[in-house]
Amino acid sequence: MQATRTTHSDGTVFERQASYARAVRAGRHVAVSGTAPIGPEGTLHPGDTYGQARTAIAKALEAAAALGAERGDVIRTRLLLAPGAVWEEAVRAHGEAFAGVDPANTTYFVAGFIPDVLVEVELDALLPDTA
């Protein structure tokens, strides 16, 4: 039996151009794409790793919530950091967001992102078995 697949989009031009969804739910699993701290006017909190991490985490959690996942359902996160990001600040934001949930996490330094972005966040959630 194949799991039902549902997608959620932020409605950005980039999502349409690149043919991807912000988040996808297949059965009980919700996967959130790399989420940057981007607002309608561009990158939010330029130069501020902590502010960007908090914003990206919040956006990723909102996308997961749109498909039925709550913070406590998150089982894995990934913090992707650009050169110049302060890893301690990204980890602090993650710790505040996921205290008591304690998902599996990997933090990476990557070559870079679009201008002014220091942090992207990915997450996976597993919804409770309702069967």
JSON list of C-alpha atoms in Angstrom, two decimals:
[
{"chain": "A", "resi": 1, "resn": "MET", "atom": "CA", "xyz": [0.00, 0.00, 0.00]},
{"chain": "A", "resi": 2, "resn": "GLN", "atom": "CA", "xyz": [1.41, 3.37, -1.03]},
{"chain": "A", "resi": 3, "resn": "ALA", "atom": "CA", "xyz": [1.29, 6.28, 1.43]},
{"chain": "A", "resi": 4, "resn": "THR", "atom": "CA", "xyz": [-0.77, 9.32, 0.54]},
{"chain": "A", "resi": 5, "resn": "ARG", "atom": "CA", "xyz": [1.46, 12.23, -0.52]},
{"chain": "A", "resi": 6, "resn": "THR", "atom": "CA", "xyz": [0.57, 15.84, 0.30]},
{"chain": "A", "resi": 7, "resn": "THR", "atom": "CA", "xyz": [2.66, 18.94, -0.32]},
{"chain": "A", "resi": 8, "resn": "HIS", "atom": "CA", "xyz": [2.83, 22.42, 1.17]},
{"chain": "A", "resi": 9, "resn": "SER", "atom": "CA", "xyz": [4.22, 25.44, -0.63]},
{"chain": "A", "resi": 10, "resn": "ASP", "atom": "CA", "xyz": [5.15, 28.92, 0.56]},
{"chain": "A", "resi": 11, "resn": "GLY", "atom": "CA", "xyz": [4.15, 30.09, -2.92]},
{"chain": "A", "resi": 12, "resn": "THR", "atom": "CA", "xyz": [7.55, 31.51, -3.80]},
{"chain": "A", "resi": 13, "resn": "VAL", "atom": "CA", "xyz": [8.75, 31.98, -7.36]},
{"chain": "A", "resi": 14, "resn": "PHE", "atom": "CA", "xyz": [11.81, 29.85, -6.56]},
{"chain": "A", "resi": 15, "resn": "GLU", "atom": "CA", "xyz": [9.65, 26.90, -5.50]},
{"chain": "A", "resi": 16, "resn": "ARG", "atom": "CA", "xyz": [7.83, 27.06, -8.84]},
{"chain": "A", "resi": 17, "resn": "GLN", "atom": "CA", "xyz": [11.04, 27.50, -10.86]},
{"chain": "A", "resi": 18, "resn": "ALA", "atom": "CA", "xyz": [12.84, 24.65, -9.10]},
{"chain": "A", "resi": 19, "resn": "SER", "atom": "CA", "xyz": [9.74, 22.41, -8.91]},
{"chain": "A", "resi": 20, "resn": "TYR", "atom": "CA", "xyz": [9.89, 21.63, -5.21]},
{"chain": "A", "resi": 21, "resn": "ALA", "atom": "CA", "xyz": [7.64, 21.94, -2.17]},
{"chain": "A", "resi": 22, "resn": "ARG", "atom": "CA", "xyz": [8.53, 23.57, 1.13]},
{"chain": "A", "resi": 23, "resn": "ALA", "atom": "CA", "xyz": [7.28, 20.40, 2.83]},
{"chain": "A", "resi": 24, "resn": "VAL", "atom": "CA", "xyz": [6.00, 16.97, 1.85]},
{"chain": "A", "resi": 25, "resn": "ARG", "atom": "CA", "xyz": [3.95, 14.53, 3.88]},
{"chain": "A", "resi": 26, "resn": "ALA", "atom": "CA", "xyz": [3.91, 10.87, 2.94]},
{"chain": "A", "resi": 27, "resn": "GLY", "atom": "CA", "xyz": [1.85, 8.86, 5.40]},
{"chain": "A", "resi": 28, "resn": "ARG", "atom": "CA", "xyz": [3.16, 9.71, 8.87]},
{"chain": "A", "resi": 29, "resn": "HIS", "atom": "CA", "xyz": [6.43, 11.28, 7.65]},
{"chain": "A", "resi": 30, "resn": "VAL", "atom": "CA", "xyz": [6.79, 15.03, 7.07]},
{"chain": "A", "resi": 31, "resn": "ALA", "atom": "CA", "xyz": [9.98, 16.32, 5.42]},
{"chain": "A", "resi": 32, "resn": "VAL", "atom": "CA", "xyz": [10.75, 20.05, 5.26]},
{"chain": "A", "resi": 33, "resn": "SER", "atom": "CA", "xyz": [13.09, 21.36, 2.57]},
{"chain": "A", "resi": 34, "resn": "GLY", "atom": "CA", "xyz": [16.06, 23.56, 3.32]},
{"chain": "A", "resi": 35, "resn": "THR", "atom": "CA", "xyz": [14.45, 26.68, 4.78]},
{"chain": "A", "resi": 36, "resn": "ALA", "atom": "CA", "xyz": [16.25, 30.01, 4.82]},
{"chain": "A", "resi": 37, "resn": "PRO", "atom": "CA", "xyz": [15.32, 33.19, 6.71]},
{"chain": "A", "resi": 38, "resn": "ILE", "atom": "CA", "xyz": [13.81, 34.88, 3.67]},
{"chain": "A", "resi": 39, "resn": "GLY", "atom": "CA", "xyz": [10.97, 37.38, 3.84]},
{"chain": "A", "resi": 40, "resn": "PRO", "atom": "CA", "xyz": [9.07, 39.26, 1.15]},
{"chain": "A", "resi": 41, "resn": "GLU", "atom": "CA", "xyz": [11.84, 41.86, 0.92]},
{"chain": "A", "resi": 42, "resn": "GLY", "atom": "CA", "xyz": [14.77, 39.43, 0.99]},
{"chain": "A", "resi": 43, "resn": "THR", "atom": "CA", "xyz": [17.05, 37.95, 3.64]},
{"chain": "A", "resi": 44, "resn": "LEU", "atom": "CA", "xyz": [16.02, 38.64, 7.23]},
{"chain": "A", "resi": 45, "resn": "HIS", "atom": "CA", "xyz": [18.58, 39.43, 9.95]},
{"chain": "A", "resi": 46, "resn": "PRO", "atom": "CA", "xyz": [21.63, 39.90, 7.68]},
{"chain": "A", "resi": 47, "resn": "GLY", "atom": "CA", "xyz": [24.85, 39.13, 9.54]},
{"chain": "A", "resi": 48, "resn": "ASP", "atom": "CA", "xyz": [22.97, 37.69, 12.57]},
{"chain": "A", "resi": 49, "resn": "THR", "atom": "CA", "xyz": [23.37, 33.90, 12.79]},
{"chain": "A", "resi": 50, "resn": "TYR", "atom": "CA", "xyz": [21.13, 33.62, 15.85]},
{"chain": "A", "resi": 51, "resn": "GLY", "atom": "CA", "xyz": [18.32, 35.70, 14.33]},
{"chain": "A", "resi": 52, "resn": "GLN", "atom": "CA", "xyz": [18.51, 33.81, 11.06]},
{"chain": "A", "resi": 53, "resn": "ALA", "atom": "CA", "xyz": [18.51, 30.41, 12.79]},
{"chain": "A", "resi": 54, "resn": "ARG", "atom": "CA", "xyz": [15.48, 31.33, 14.93]},
{"chain": "A", "resi": 55, "resn": "THR", "atom": "CA", "xyz": [13.60, 32.59, 11.88]},
{"chain": "A", "resi": 56, "resn": "ALA", "atom": "CA", "xyz": [14.49, 29.60, 9.70]},
{"chain": "A", "resi": 57, "resn": "ILE", "atom": "CA", "xyz": [13.51, 27.14, 12.44]},
{"chain": "A", "resi": 58, "resn": "ALA", "atom": "CA", "xyz": [10.19, 28.93, 12.94]},
{"chain": "A", "resi": 59, "resn": "LYS", "atom": "CA", "xyz": [9.49, 28.85, 9.19]},
{"chain": "A", "resi": 60, "resn": "ALA", "atom": "CA", "xyz": [10.38, 25.15, 8.99]},
{"chain": "A", "resi": 61, "resn": "LEU", "atom": "CA", "xyz": [8.08, 24.37, 11.95]},
{"chain": "A", "resi": 62, "resn": "GLU", "atom": "CA", "xyz": [5.26, 26.37, 10.32]},
{"chain": "A", "resi": 63, "resn": "ALA", "atom": "CA", "xyz": [5.65, 24.34, 7.12]},
{"chain": "A", "resi": 64, "resn": "ALA", "atom": "CA", "xyz": [5.58, 21.09, 9.10]},
{"chain": "A", "resi": 65, "resn": "ALA", "atom": "CA", "xyz": [2.50, 22.30, 10.99]},
{"chain": "A", "resi": 66, "resn": "ALA", "atom": "CA", "xyz": [0.72, 23.00, 7.71]},
{"chain": "A", "resi": 67, "resn": "LEU", "atom": "CA", "xyz": [0.91, 19.23, 7.11]},
{"chain": "A", "resi": 68, "resn": "GLY", "atom": "CA", "xyz": [-0.11, 18.24, 10.64]},
{"chain": "A", "resi": 69, "resn": "ALA", "atom": "CA", "xyz": [3.24, 17.94, 12.44]},
{"chain": "A", "resi": 70, "resn": "GLU", "atom": "CA", "xyz": [3.90, 19.57, 15.80]},
{"chain": "A", "resi": 71, "resn": "ARG", "atom": "CA", "xyz": [7.24, 20.53, 17.34]},
{"chain": "A", "resi": 72, "resn": "GLY", "atom": "CA", "xyz": [7.18, 17.37, 19.44]},
{"chain": "A", "resi": 73, "resn": "ASP", "atom": "CA", "xyz": [6.87, 15.23, 16.30]},
{"chain": "A", "resi": 74, "resn": "VAL", "atom": "CA", "xyz": [10.26, 16.39, 14.98]},
{"chain": "A", "resi": 75, "resn": "ILE", "atom": "CA", "xyz": [12.72, 13.48, 14.94]},
{"chain": "A", "resi": 76, "resn": "ARG", "atom": "CA", "xyz": [15.62, 14.96, 12.90]},
{"chain": "A", "resi": 77, "resn": "THR", "atom": "CA", "xyz": [17.01, 18.39, 12.12]},
{"chain": "A", "resi": 78, "resn": "ARG", "atom": "CA", "xyz": [19.87, 19.68, 10.02]},
{"chain": "A", "resi": 79, "resn": "LEU", "atom": "CA", "xyz": [21.50, 23.08, 10.43]},
{"chain": "A", "resi": 80, "resn": "LEU", "atom": "CA", "xyz": [23.39, 24.16, 7.33]},
{"chain": "A", "resi": 81, "resn": "LEU", "atom": "CA", "xyz": [25.76, 27.05, 7.98]},
{"chain": "A", "resi": 82, "resn": "ALA", "atom": "CA", "xyz": [27.51, 29.29, 5.47]},
{"chain": "A", "resi": 83, "resn": "PRO", "atom": "CA", "xyz": [31.06, 30.57, 5.96]},
{"chain": "A", "resi": 84, "resn": "GLY", "atom": "CA", "xyz": [30.86, 33.45, 8.43]},
{"chain": "A", "resi": 85, "resn": "ALA", "atom": "CA", "xyz": [28.05, 31.88, 10.45]},
{"chain": "A", "resi": 86, "resn": "VAL", "atom": "CA", "xyz": [28.68, 31.53, 14.17]},
{"chain": "A", "resi": 87, "resn": "TRP", "atom": "CA", "xyz": [27.87, 27.89, 14.88]},
{"chain": "A", "resi": 88, "resn": "GLU", "atom": "CA", "xyz": [27.38, 28.50, 18.61]},
{"chain": "A", "resi": 89, "resn": "GLU", "atom": "CA", "xyz": [24.58, 30.97, 17.85]},
{"chain": "A", "resi": 90, "resn": "ALA", "atom": "CA", "xyz": [22.82, 28.57, 15.47]},
{"chain": "A", "resi": 91, "resn": "VAL", "atom": "CA", "xyz": [23.08, 25.77, 18.04]},
{"chain": "A", "resi": 92, "resn": "ARG", "atom": "CA", "xyz": [21.72, 28.09, 20.75]},
{"chain": "A", "resi": 93, "resn": "ALA", "atom": "CA", "xyz": [18.64, 28.87, 18.61]},
{"chain": "A", "resi": 94, "resn": "HIS", "atom": "CA", "xyz": [18.17, 25.16, 17.93]},
{"chain": "A", "resi": 95, "resn": "GLY", "atom": "CA", "xyz": [18.47, 24.36, 21.63]},
{"chain": "A", "resi": 96, "resn": "GLU", "atom": "CA", "xyz": [15.82, 26.91, 22.52]},
{"chain": "A", "resi": 97, "resn": "ALA", "atom": "CA", "xyz": [13.42, 25.69, 19.82]},
{"chain": "A", "resi": 98, "resn": "PHE", "atom": "CA", "xyz": [13.77, 21.98, 20.54]},
{"chain": "A", "resi": 99, "resn": "ALA", "atom": "CA", "xyz": [14.39, 21.79, 24.31]},
{"chain": "A", "resi": 100, "resn": "GLY", "atom": "CA", "xyz": [12.68, 18.68, 25.60]},
{"chain": "A", "resi": 101, "resn": "VAL", "atom": "CA", "xyz": [12.16, 17.28, 22.09]},
{"chain": "A", "resi": 102, "resn": "ASP", "atom": "CA", "xyz": [15.84, 16.54, 21.48]},
{"chain": "A", "resi": 103, "resn": "PRO", "atom": "CA", "xyz": [15.67, 15.41, 17.84]},
{"chain": "A", "resi": 104, "resn": "ALA", "atom": "CA", "xyz": [18.63, 13.83, 16.10]},
{"chain": "A", "resi": 105, "resn": "ASN", "atom": "CA", "xyz": [20.69, 16.68, 14.63]},
{"chain": "A", "resi": 106, "resn": "THR", "atom": "CA", "xyz": [23.58, 17.27, 12.29]},
{"chain": "A", "resi": 107, "resn": "THR", "atom": "CA", "xyz": [25.18, 20.68, 11.85]},
{"chain": "A", "resi": 108, "resn": "TYR", "atom": "CA", "xyz": [27.18, 21.29, 8.68]},
{"chain": "A", "resi": 109, "resn": "PHE", "atom": "CA", "xyz": [29.27, 24.07, 7.26]},
{"chain": "A", "resi": 110, "resn": "VAL", "atom": "CA", "xyz": [28.55, 24.37, 3.53]},
{"chain": "A", "resi": 111, "resn": "ALA", "atom": "CA", "xyz": [30.16, 26.42, 0.76]},
{"chain": "A", "resi": 112, "resn": "GLY", "atom": "CA", "xyz": [27.43, 29.08, 0.86]},
{"chain": "A", "resi": 113, "resn": "PHE", "atom": "CA", "xyz": [23.92, 30.18, -0.02]},
{"chain": "A", "resi": 114, "resn": "ILE", "atom": "CA", "xyz": [22.27, 33.09, -1.78]},
{"chain": "A", "resi": 115, "resn": "PRO", "atom": "CA", "xyz": [23.57, 36.51, -0.64]},
{"chain": "A", "resi": 116, "resn": "ASP", "atom": "CA", "xyz": [23.29, 37.33, 3.07]},
{"chain": "A", "resi": 117, "resn": "VAL", "atom": "CA", "xyz": [21.94, 33.90, 4.09]},
{"chain": "A", "resi": 118, "resn": "LEU", "atom": "CA", "xyz": [24.00, 32.32, 6.86]},
{"chain": "A", "resi": 119, "resn": "VAL", "atom": "CA", "xyz": [21.62, 29.51, 7.91]},
{"chain": "A", "resi": 120, "resn": "GLU", "atom": "CA", "xyz": [19.25, 27.01, 6.37]},
{"chain": "A", "resi": 121, "resn": "VAL", "atom": "CA", "xyz": [17.26, 24.46, 8.36]},
{"chain": "A", "resi": 122, "resn": "GLU", "atom": "CA", "xyz": [15.85, 21.09, 7.29]},
{"chain": "A", "resi": 123, "resn": "LEU", "atom": "CA", "xyz": [13.68, 18.89, 9.46]},
{"chain": "A", "resi": 124, "resn": "ASP", "atom": "CA", "xyz": [11.80, 15.63, 9.47]},
{"chain": "A", "resi": 125, "resn": "ALA", "atom": "CA", "xyz": [8.84, 14.76, 11.64]},
{"chain": "A", "resi": 126, "resn": "LEU", "atom": "CA", "xyz": [7.03, 11.52, 12.30]},
{"chain": "A", "resi": 127, "resn": "LEU", "atom": "CA", "xyz": [3.37, 11.84, 13.19]},
{"chain": "A", "resi": 128, "resn": "PRO", "atom": "CA", "xyz": [1.83, 9.56, 15.81]},
{"chain": "A", "resi": 129, "resn": "ASP", "atom": "CA", "xyz": [0.37, 6.29, 14.57]},
{"chain": "A", "resi": 130, "resn": "THR", "atom": "CA", "xyz": [-3.39, 6.82, 14.56]},
{"chain": "A", "resi": 131, "resn": "ALA", "atom": "CA", "xyz": [-4.24, 3.29, 13.45]}
]
